[in-house]
Amino acid sequence: MADHQKRFEGIVRNLKGHGYKITPQRLAIIGILAKSDGHPSVESIYDQIKGAFPTMSLATVYRNIVLIKSLGEVLELGFPDGSNRYDGNKPYPHPHVICIKCKKIVDPHLESLDQMKKEVSSETNFKILNHRLDFFGICGDCLEENNE
Ligand SMILES: [Zn+2]
Ligand SMILES: [Zn+2]
C-alpha cells in the first residue's frame, strides 16, 4: 500500500505548502481520501471518523474536502441524484464502473482509453483536455445476491 501512503503524504505536503494547518481532523479526512479504494461520500467519511472526533460536524468534513479538491488532490464524482463521491487515490480523470444497486464504484484499467481519446480528437477536431467516462451496471456481489 505504498501508493496510498505516498498519496497521503503528498496531500499533506500540498496543504502545508499552501499554509494550511494540519489538524488531527484534517489528517483523518486526508487518510480516508488517500487510502480508500471505494470512492467514499462525505457522509461515509464522516461516519468513519465521527467516533474519534465527536465534536466535528458533517459540514466540517465537507469544507475540508472542498479545500483538498481546490488544491487538485481529490477527484469529485458528481451524480444527478446529488450524491458526490471522492477519489483521493487518483485525483485525475479516469473511467469508473458504478453498481446501480449497492453504489459501489471501481476503477477499471482500460488499455483502450488512449486510443479512444485519439479517436474522439480526430473525429471532432477537438483537443481533448479531460474526460468523464462512467459505466453503469450490477456488480458481481449484487448479481450473486439476486441468484440466491
Ligand atoms: Zn453492487
Ligand atoms: Zn476512481
Short mmCIF file of N, CA and C and ligand atoms in Angstrom, two decimals:
data_model
loop_
_atom_site.label_atom_id
_atom_site.label_comp_id
_atom_site.label_asym_id
_atom_site.label_seq_id
_atom_site.Cartn_x
_atom_site.Cartn_y
_atom_site.Cartn_z
N MET A 1 0.83 -1.20 0.00
CA MET A 1 0.00 0.00 0.00
C MET A 1 0.87 1.26 0.00
N ALA A 2 2.04 1.15 -0.60
CA ALA A 2 2.97 2.28 -0.62
C ALA A 2 2.36 3.48 -1.33
N ASP A 3 1.57 3.20 -2.38
CA ASP A 3 0.97 4.30 -3.13
C ASP A 3 0.01 5.12 -2.28
N HIS A 4 -0.76 4.40 -1.46
CA HIS A 4 -1.70 5.10 -0.58
C HIS A 4 -0.94 6.02 0.38
N GLN A 5 0.16 5.51 0.91
CA GLN A 5 0.96 6.30 1.83
C GLN A 5 1.54 7.52 1.11
N LYS A 6 1.98 7.31 -0.12
CA LYS A 6 2.52 8.41 -0.91
C LYS A 6 1.47 9.47 -1.18
N ARG A 7 0.26 9.03 -1.51
CA ARG A 7 -0.83 9.97 -1.74
C ARG A 7 -1.10 10.77 -0.47
N PHE A 8 -1.15 10.04 0.64
CA PHE A 8 -1.41 10.68 1.94
C PHE A 8 -0.37 11.77 2.20
N GLU A 9 0.89 11.41 2.04
CA GLU A 9 1.97 12.38 2.30
C GLU A 9 1.92 13.53 1.29
N GLY A 10 1.57 13.22 0.05
CA GLY A 10 1.51 14.25 -0.98
C GLY A 10 0.43 15.29 -0.69
N ILE A 11 -0.73 14.82 -0.24
CA ILE A 11 -1.83 15.75 0.07
C ILE A 11 -1.44 16.62 1.26
N VAL A 12 -0.85 15.99 2.29
CA VAL A 12 -0.43 16.75 3.49
C VAL A 12 0.60 17.82 3.09
N ARG A 13 1.55 17.41 2.25
CA ARG A 13 2.61 18.34 1.83
C ARG A 13 2.01 19.53 1.07
N ASN A 14 1.06 19.25 0.19
CA ASN A 14 0.43 20.30 -0.60
C ASN A 14 -0.32 21.28 0.31
N LEU A 15 -1.05 20.76 1.29
CA LEU A 15 -1.78 21.63 2.22
C LEU A 15 -0.80 22.51 3.00
N LYS A 16 0.26 21.88 3.52
CA LYS A 16 1.27 22.63 4.27
C LYS A 16 1.90 23.69 3.40
N GLY A 17 2.20 23.32 2.14
CA GLY A 17 2.83 24.24 1.21
C GLY A 17 1.97 25.47 0.94
N HIS A 18 0.65 25.30 1.06
CA HIS A 18 -0.25 26.42 0.87
C HIS A 18 -0.59 27.10 2.19
N GLY A 19 0.12 26.75 3.23
CA GLY A 19 -0.05 27.43 4.52
C GLY A 19 -1.22 26.97 5.36
N TYR A 20 -1.81 25.80 5.00
CA TYR A 20 -2.94 25.31 5.79
C TYR A 20 -2.45 24.51 6.99
N LYS A 21 -3.15 24.67 8.09
CA LYS A 21 -2.80 23.93 9.30
C LYS A 21 -3.22 22.48 9.15
N ILE A 22 -2.39 21.60 9.67
CA ILE A 22 -2.72 20.18 9.62
C ILE A 22 -3.26 19.76 10.99
N THR A 23 -4.56 19.80 11.13
CA THR A 23 -5.19 19.41 12.39
C THR A 23 -5.42 17.90 12.39
N PRO A 24 -5.63 17.32 13.57
CA PRO A 24 -5.89 15.87 13.62
C PRO A 24 -7.12 15.48 12.79
N GLN A 25 -8.15 16.34 12.80
CA GLN A 25 -9.35 16.05 11.99
C GLN A 25 -8.99 16.02 10.51
N ARG A 26 -8.21 17.01 10.10
CA ARG A 26 -7.81 17.11 8.69
C ARG A 26 -7.00 15.88 8.28
N LEU A 27 -6.10 15.47 9.17
CA LEU A 27 -5.29 14.28 8.88
C LEU A 27 -6.16 13.05 8.71
N ALA A 28 -7.19 12.94 9.55
CA ALA A 28 -8.07 11.77 9.47
C ALA A 28 -8.83 11.77 8.15
N ILE A 29 -9.30 12.94 7.74
CA ILE A 29 -10.03 13.04 6.47
C ILE A 29 -9.11 12.71 5.30
N ILE A 30 -7.91 13.27 5.33
CA ILE A 30 -6.94 13.00 4.26
C ILE A 30 -6.62 11.51 4.22
N GLY A 31 -6.49 10.92 5.41
CA GLY A 31 -6.17 9.48 5.48
C GLY A 31 -7.21 8.65 4.76
N ILE A 32 -8.48 8.96 4.98
CA ILE A 32 -9.54 8.18 4.33
C ILE A 32 -9.54 8.44 2.82
N LEU A 33 -9.39 9.70 2.44
CA LEU A 33 -9.38 10.02 1.00
C LEU A 33 -8.24 9.32 0.29
N ALA A 34 -7.07 9.30 0.92
CA ALA A 34 -5.88 8.76 0.25
C ALA A 34 -5.86 7.25 0.27
N LYS A 35 -6.51 6.66 1.28
CA LYS A 35 -6.31 5.22 1.47
C LYS A 35 -7.48 4.35 1.07
N SER A 36 -8.67 4.95 0.82
CA SER A 36 -9.77 4.05 0.47
C SER A 36 -9.92 3.93 -1.03
N ASP A 37 -10.15 2.70 -1.47
CA ASP A 37 -10.34 2.43 -2.90
C ASP A 37 -11.80 2.59 -3.29
N GLY A 38 -12.66 2.80 -2.30
CA GLY A 38 -14.09 2.69 -2.57
C GLY A 38 -14.79 3.97 -2.95
N HIS A 39 -14.07 5.07 -3.21
CA HIS A 39 -14.70 6.32 -3.60
C HIS A 39 -15.75 6.75 -2.58
N PRO A 40 -15.33 7.11 -1.36
CA PRO A 40 -16.30 7.42 -0.31
C PRO A 40 -17.08 8.70 -0.57
N SER A 41 -18.24 8.80 0.04
CA SER A 41 -19.03 10.04 0.05
C SER A 41 -18.63 10.84 1.28
N VAL A 42 -19.05 12.10 1.33
CA VAL A 42 -18.78 12.92 2.51
C VAL A 42 -19.38 12.24 3.75
N GLU A 43 -20.59 11.72 3.59
CA GLU A 43 -21.28 11.08 4.72
C GLU A 43 -20.50 9.87 5.23
N SER A 44 -19.95 9.07 4.30
CA SER A 44 -19.25 7.87 4.77
C SER A 44 -17.91 8.24 5.42
N ILE A 45 -17.28 9.32 4.95
CA ILE A 45 -16.05 9.77 5.62
C ILE A 45 -16.40 10.24 7.03
N TYR A 46 -17.47 11.00 7.11
CA TYR A 46 -17.93 11.50 8.42
C TYR A 46 -18.22 10.33 9.36
N ASP A 47 -18.94 9.33 8.86
CA ASP A 47 -19.26 8.16 9.69
C ASP A 47 -18.02 7.46 10.21
N GLN A 48 -16.97 7.43 9.37
CA GLN A 48 -15.76 6.71 9.76
C GLN A 48 -14.95 7.44 10.83
N ILE A 49 -15.09 8.77 10.90
CA ILE A 49 -14.23 9.48 11.86
C ILE A 49 -14.97 10.18 12.98
N LYS A 50 -16.31 10.16 12.94
CA LYS A 50 -17.02 10.91 13.98
C LYS A 50 -16.81 10.30 15.36
N GLY A 51 -16.52 9.00 15.41
CA GLY A 51 -16.22 8.37 16.69
C GLY A 51 -15.00 8.98 17.35
N ALA A 52 -13.98 9.27 16.53
CA ALA A 52 -12.73 9.82 17.06
C ALA A 52 -12.85 11.32 17.32
N PHE A 53 -13.76 11.99 16.59
CA PHE A 53 -13.91 13.45 16.74
C PHE A 53 -15.38 13.79 16.93
N PRO A 54 -15.91 13.54 18.12
CA PRO A 54 -17.36 13.69 18.32
C PRO A 54 -17.88 15.11 18.11
N THR A 55 -17.00 16.12 18.21
CA THR A 55 -17.50 17.49 18.08
C THR A 55 -17.49 17.96 16.62
N MET A 56 -16.94 17.14 15.75
CA MET A 56 -16.83 17.55 14.36
C MET A 56 -18.17 17.36 13.65
N SER A 57 -18.51 18.31 12.75
CA SER A 57 -19.77 18.21 12.03
C SER A 57 -19.54 17.73 10.61
N LEU A 58 -20.65 17.31 10.01
CA LEU A 58 -20.61 16.90 8.60
C LEU A 58 -20.12 18.06 7.73
N ALA A 59 -20.55 19.28 8.09
CA ALA A 59 -20.15 20.47 7.32
C ALA A 59 -18.63 20.67 7.34
N THR A 60 -18.01 20.34 8.46
CA THR A 60 -16.55 20.47 8.57
C THR A 60 -15.87 19.49 7.61
N VAL A 61 -16.38 18.27 7.56
CA VAL A 61 -15.81 17.29 6.64
C VAL A 61 -15.95 17.81 5.21
N TYR A 62 -17.13 18.33 4.91
CA TYR A 62 -17.39 18.84 3.57
C TYR A 62 -16.44 19.98 3.22
N ARG A 63 -16.28 20.92 4.16
CA ARG A 63 -15.39 22.07 3.91
C ARG A 63 -13.95 21.61 3.65
N ASN A 64 -13.51 20.61 4.40
CA ASN A 64 -12.15 20.10 4.21
C ASN A 64 -11.98 19.46 2.84
N ILE A 65 -13.02 18.75 2.41
CA ILE A 65 -12.93 18.10 1.10
C ILE A 65 -12.91 19.15 -0.02
N VAL A 66 -13.72 20.20 0.13
CA VAL A 66 -13.71 21.29 -0.85
C VAL A 66 -12.31 21.91 -0.92
N LEU A 67 -11.70 22.09 0.25
CA LEU A 67 -10.35 22.66 0.29
C LEU A 67 -9.35 21.74 -0.42
N ILE A 68 -9.40 20.45 -0.10
CA ILE A 68 -8.46 19.49 -0.70
C ILE A 68 -8.68 19.40 -2.21
N LYS A 69 -9.94 19.50 -2.60
CA LYS A 69 -10.28 19.48 -4.02
C LYS A 69 -9.74 20.73 -4.72
N SER A 70 -9.80 21.87 -4.04
CA SER A 70 -9.33 23.12 -4.64
C SER A 70 -7.83 23.07 -4.92
N LEU A 71 -7.11 22.19 -4.22
CA LEU A 71 -5.68 22.02 -4.46
C LEU A 71 -5.41 20.92 -5.49
N GLY A 72 -6.48 20.38 -6.06
CA GLY A 72 -6.33 19.36 -7.10
C GLY A 72 -5.94 18.00 -6.57
N GLU A 73 -6.21 17.74 -5.29
CA GLU A 73 -5.75 16.49 -4.69
C GLU A 73 -6.85 15.44 -4.58
N VAL A 74 -8.05 15.76 -5.03
CA VAL A 74 -9.11 14.76 -4.99
C VAL A 74 -10.02 14.96 -6.20
N LEU A 75 -10.48 13.85 -6.76
CA LEU A 75 -11.41 13.90 -7.90
C LEU A 75 -12.82 13.77 -7.36
N GLU A 76 -13.70 14.69 -7.74
CA GLU A 76 -15.09 14.62 -7.32
C GLU A 76 -15.93 14.00 -8.42
N LEU A 77 -16.72 13.01 -8.05
CA LEU A 77 -17.65 12.40 -9.00
C LEU A 77 -19.06 12.82 -8.60
N GLY A 78 -19.63 13.71 -9.36
CA GLY A 78 -20.98 14.15 -9.05
C GLY A 78 -22.00 13.27 -9.76
N PHE A 79 -23.16 13.06 -9.14
CA PHE A 79 -24.21 12.27 -9.77
C PHE A 79 -25.51 13.08 -9.74
N PRO A 80 -26.39 12.79 -10.71
CA PRO A 80 -27.63 13.58 -10.81
C PRO A 80 -28.48 13.55 -9.54
N ASP A 81 -28.38 12.50 -8.75
CA ASP A 81 -29.19 12.46 -7.52
C ASP A 81 -28.54 13.26 -6.39
N GLY A 82 -27.45 13.95 -6.69
CA GLY A 82 -26.85 14.84 -5.70
C GLY A 82 -25.83 14.18 -4.80
N SER A 83 -25.61 12.87 -5.00
CA SER A 83 -24.63 12.20 -4.15
C SER A 83 -23.26 12.29 -4.80
N ASN A 84 -22.34 12.95 -4.15
CA ASN A 84 -20.99 13.06 -4.68
C ASN A 84 -20.09 12.03 -4.01
N ARG A 85 -19.17 11.51 -4.81
CA ARG A 85 -18.20 10.55 -4.28
C ARG A 85 -16.81 11.08 -4.61
N TYR A 86 -15.81 10.65 -3.83
CA TYR A 86 -14.49 11.25 -3.95
C TYR A 86 -13.39 10.20 -4.11
N ASP A 87 -12.46 10.50 -4.99
CA ASP A 87 -11.31 9.64 -5.21
C ASP A 87 -10.04 10.43 -4.92
N GLY A 88 -9.42 10.11 -3.78
CA GLY A 88 -8.18 10.77 -3.41
C GLY A 88 -6.95 9.98 -3.84
N ASN A 89 -7.20 8.77 -4.37
CA ASN A 89 -6.10 7.96 -4.87
C ASN A 89 -5.63 8.44 -6.22
N LYS A 90 -6.60 8.74 -7.06
CA LYS A 90 -6.32 9.17 -8.43
C LYS A 90 -7.04 10.49 -8.65
N PRO A 91 -6.38 11.61 -8.38
CA PRO A 91 -7.07 12.90 -8.48
C PRO A 91 -7.13 13.42 -9.92
N TYR A 92 -7.02 12.55 -10.88
CA TYR A 92 -7.06 12.95 -12.29
C TYR A 92 -8.17 12.15 -12.98
N PRO A 93 -8.63 12.61 -14.16
CA PRO A 93 -9.74 11.92 -14.81
C PRO A 93 -9.41 10.45 -15.11
N HIS A 94 -10.34 9.56 -14.79
CA HIS A 94 -10.18 8.15 -15.13
C HIS A 94 -11.56 7.50 -15.15
N PRO A 95 -11.70 6.39 -15.88
CA PRO A 95 -13.01 5.75 -16.01
C PRO A 95 -13.46 5.09 -14.70
N HIS A 96 -14.76 4.97 -14.54
CA HIS A 96 -15.33 4.32 -13.37
C HIS A 96 -16.42 3.33 -13.78
N VAL A 97 -16.58 2.29 -12.99
CA VAL A 97 -17.70 1.37 -13.14
C VAL A 97 -18.53 1.47 -11.87
N ILE A 98 -19.81 1.72 -12.04
CA ILE A 98 -20.68 2.03 -10.90
C ILE A 98 -21.81 1.01 -10.81
N CYS A 99 -21.94 0.39 -9.63
CA CYS A 99 -23.05 -0.56 -9.43
C CYS A 99 -24.31 0.23 -9.08
N ILE A 100 -25.36 0.01 -9.86
CA ILE A 100 -26.59 0.77 -9.65
C ILE A 100 -27.35 0.27 -8.42
N LYS A 101 -26.96 -0.90 -7.90
CA LYS A 101 -27.68 -1.43 -6.73
C LYS A 101 -27.02 -0.99 -5.43
N CYS A 102 -25.73 -1.33 -5.25
CA CYS A 102 -25.08 -1.03 -3.97
C CYS A 102 -24.23 0.23 -4.06
N LYS A 103 -24.17 0.87 -5.23
CA LYS A 103 -23.44 2.13 -5.43
C LYS A 103 -21.92 1.98 -5.28
N LYS A 104 -21.46 0.73 -5.36
CA LYS A 104 -20.02 0.51 -5.34
C LYS A 104 -19.41 1.15 -6.60
N ILE A 105 -18.22 1.75 -6.45
CA ILE A 105 -17.54 2.34 -7.61
C ILE A 105 -16.13 1.78 -7.70
N VAL A 106 -15.79 1.27 -8.87
CA VAL A 106 -14.49 0.63 -9.09
C VAL A 106 -13.77 1.34 -10.23
N ASP A 107 -12.45 1.38 -10.17
CA ASP A 107 -11.63 1.94 -11.25
C ASP A 107 -11.20 0.82 -12.18
N PRO A 108 -11.75 0.72 -13.39
CA PRO A 108 -11.25 -0.29 -14.32
C PRO A 108 -9.99 0.24 -15.01
N HIS A 109 -9.09 -0.66 -15.34
CA HIS A 109 -7.93 -0.25 -16.12
C HIS A 109 -8.21 -0.52 -17.58
N LEU A 110 -8.33 0.54 -18.39
CA LEU A 110 -8.70 0.37 -19.79
C LEU A 110 -7.51 0.64 -20.70
N GLU A 111 -7.07 -0.41 -21.37
CA GLU A 111 -5.97 -0.25 -22.32
C GLU A 111 -6.38 0.67 -23.47
N SER A 112 -7.68 0.66 -23.77
CA SER A 112 -8.15 1.36 -24.97
C SER A 112 -8.42 2.84 -24.74
N LEU A 113 -8.19 3.32 -23.53
CA LEU A 113 -8.56 4.71 -23.24
C LEU A 113 -7.80 5.73 -24.09
N ASP A 114 -6.49 5.53 -24.21
CA ASP A 114 -5.70 6.47 -25.00
C ASP A 114 -6.16 6.47 -26.46
N GLN A 115 -6.43 5.27 -26.94
CA GLN A 115 -6.92 5.13 -28.31
C GLN A 115 -8.26 5.86 -28.48
N MET A 116 -9.12 5.70 -27.47
CA MET A 116 -10.43 6.33 -27.51
C MET A 116 -10.28 7.86 -27.57
N LYS A 117 -9.36 8.39 -26.78
CA LYS A 117 -9.14 9.84 -26.77
C LYS A 117 -8.68 10.32 -28.15
N LYS A 118 -7.78 9.51 -28.77
CA LYS A 118 -7.30 9.88 -30.10
C LYS A 118 -8.44 9.87 -31.10
N GLU A 119 -9.30 8.86 -31.00
CA GLU A 119 -10.43 8.76 -31.92
C GLU A 119 -11.36 9.96 -31.77
N VAL A 120 -11.68 10.30 -30.52
CA VAL A 120 -12.57 11.44 -30.28
C VAL A 120 -11.95 12.70 -30.86
N SER A 121 -10.65 12.85 -30.62
CA SER A 121 -9.96 14.04 -31.08
C SER A 121 -9.96 14.14 -32.60
N SER A 122 -9.65 13.03 -33.28
CA SER A 122 -9.56 13.11 -34.74
C SER A 122 -10.94 13.22 -35.37
N GLU A 123 -11.95 12.66 -34.73
CA GLU A 123 -13.28 12.73 -35.30
C GLU A 123 -13.92 14.10 -35.13
N THR A 124 -13.59 14.78 -34.03
CA THR A 124 -14.27 16.05 -33.72
C THR A 124 -13.37 17.27 -33.93
N ASN A 125 -12.09 17.01 -34.11
CA ASN A 125 -11.13 18.11 -34.23
C ASN A 125 -10.98 18.89 -32.92
N PHE A 126 -11.31 18.26 -31.83
CA PHE A 126 -11.12 18.87 -30.50
C PHE A 126 -9.75 18.46 -29.97
N LYS A 127 -9.15 19.35 -29.20
CA LYS A 127 -8.02 18.94 -28.37
C LYS A 127 -8.65 18.48 -27.05
N ILE A 128 -8.49 17.21 -26.73
CA ILE A 128 -9.15 16.65 -25.54
C ILE A 128 -8.32 16.98 -24.29
N LEU A 129 -8.94 17.64 -23.33
CA LEU A 129 -8.25 18.03 -22.11
C LEU A 129 -8.64 17.15 -20.93
N ASN A 130 -9.82 16.62 -21.00
CA ASN A 130 -10.41 16.00 -19.83
C ASN A 130 -11.44 14.99 -20.34
N HIS A 131 -11.84 14.08 -19.50
CA HIS A 131 -12.94 13.22 -19.90
C HIS A 131 -13.66 12.72 -18.66
N ARG A 132 -14.88 12.30 -18.87
CA ARG A 132 -15.60 11.64 -17.80
C ARG A 132 -16.27 10.42 -18.40
N LEU A 133 -15.85 9.27 -17.95
CA LEU A 133 -16.31 8.03 -18.55
C LEU A 133 -16.84 7.12 -17.45
N ASP A 134 -18.15 6.96 -17.38
CA ASP A 134 -18.77 6.14 -16.35
C ASP A 134 -19.50 4.97 -17.00
N PHE A 135 -19.27 3.79 -16.50
CA PHE A 135 -20.04 2.62 -16.91
C PHE A 135 -20.97 2.27 -15.76
N PHE A 136 -22.22 2.00 -16.06
CA PHE A 136 -23.17 1.62 -15.01
C PHE A 136 -23.57 0.17 -15.20
N GLY A 137 -23.69 -0.54 -14.09
CA GLY A 137 -24.07 -1.94 -14.18
C GLY A 137 -24.38 -2.52 -12.83
N ILE A 138 -24.33 -3.84 -12.73
CA ILE A 138 -24.60 -4.52 -11.47
C ILE A 138 -23.36 -5.34 -11.13
N CYS A 139 -22.81 -5.10 -9.94
CA CYS A 139 -21.54 -5.75 -9.58
C CYS A 139 -21.74 -7.24 -9.30
N GLY A 140 -20.63 -7.95 -9.25
CA GLY A 140 -20.67 -9.40 -9.03
C GLY A 140 -21.38 -9.78 -7.75
N ASP A 141 -21.11 -9.03 -6.66
CA ASP A 141 -21.76 -9.33 -5.38
C ASP A 141 -23.28 -9.21 -5.48
N CYS A 142 -23.75 -8.15 -6.12
CA CYS A 142 -25.19 -7.93 -6.24
C CYS A 142 -25.83 -8.96 -7.18
N LEU A 143 -25.10 -9.36 -8.22
CA LEU A 143 -25.62 -10.40 -9.12
C LEU A 143 -25.83 -11.70 -8.36
N GLU A 144 -24.85 -12.04 -7.51
CA GLU A 144 -24.93 -13.27 -6.72
C GLU A 144 -26.13 -13.23 -5.79
N GLU A 145 -26.33 -12.09 -5.15
CA GLU A 145 -27.46 -11.95 -4.23
C GLU A 145 -28.77 -12.21 -4.93
N ASN A 146 -28.85 -11.73 -6.18
CA ASN A 146 -30.07 -11.91 -6.96
C ASN A 146 -30.36 -13.37 -7.27
N ASN A 147 -29.27 -14.14 -7.39
CA ASN A 147 -29.42 -15.53 -7.78
C ASN A 147 -29.76 -16.46 -6.61
N GLU A 148 -29.62 -15.93 -5.39
CA GLU A 148 -29.85 -16.79 -4.23
C GLU A 148 -31.33 -17.09 -4.02
ZN ZN B 1 -23.37 -3.96 -6.20
ZN ZN B 2 -11.65 6.36 -9.18
#
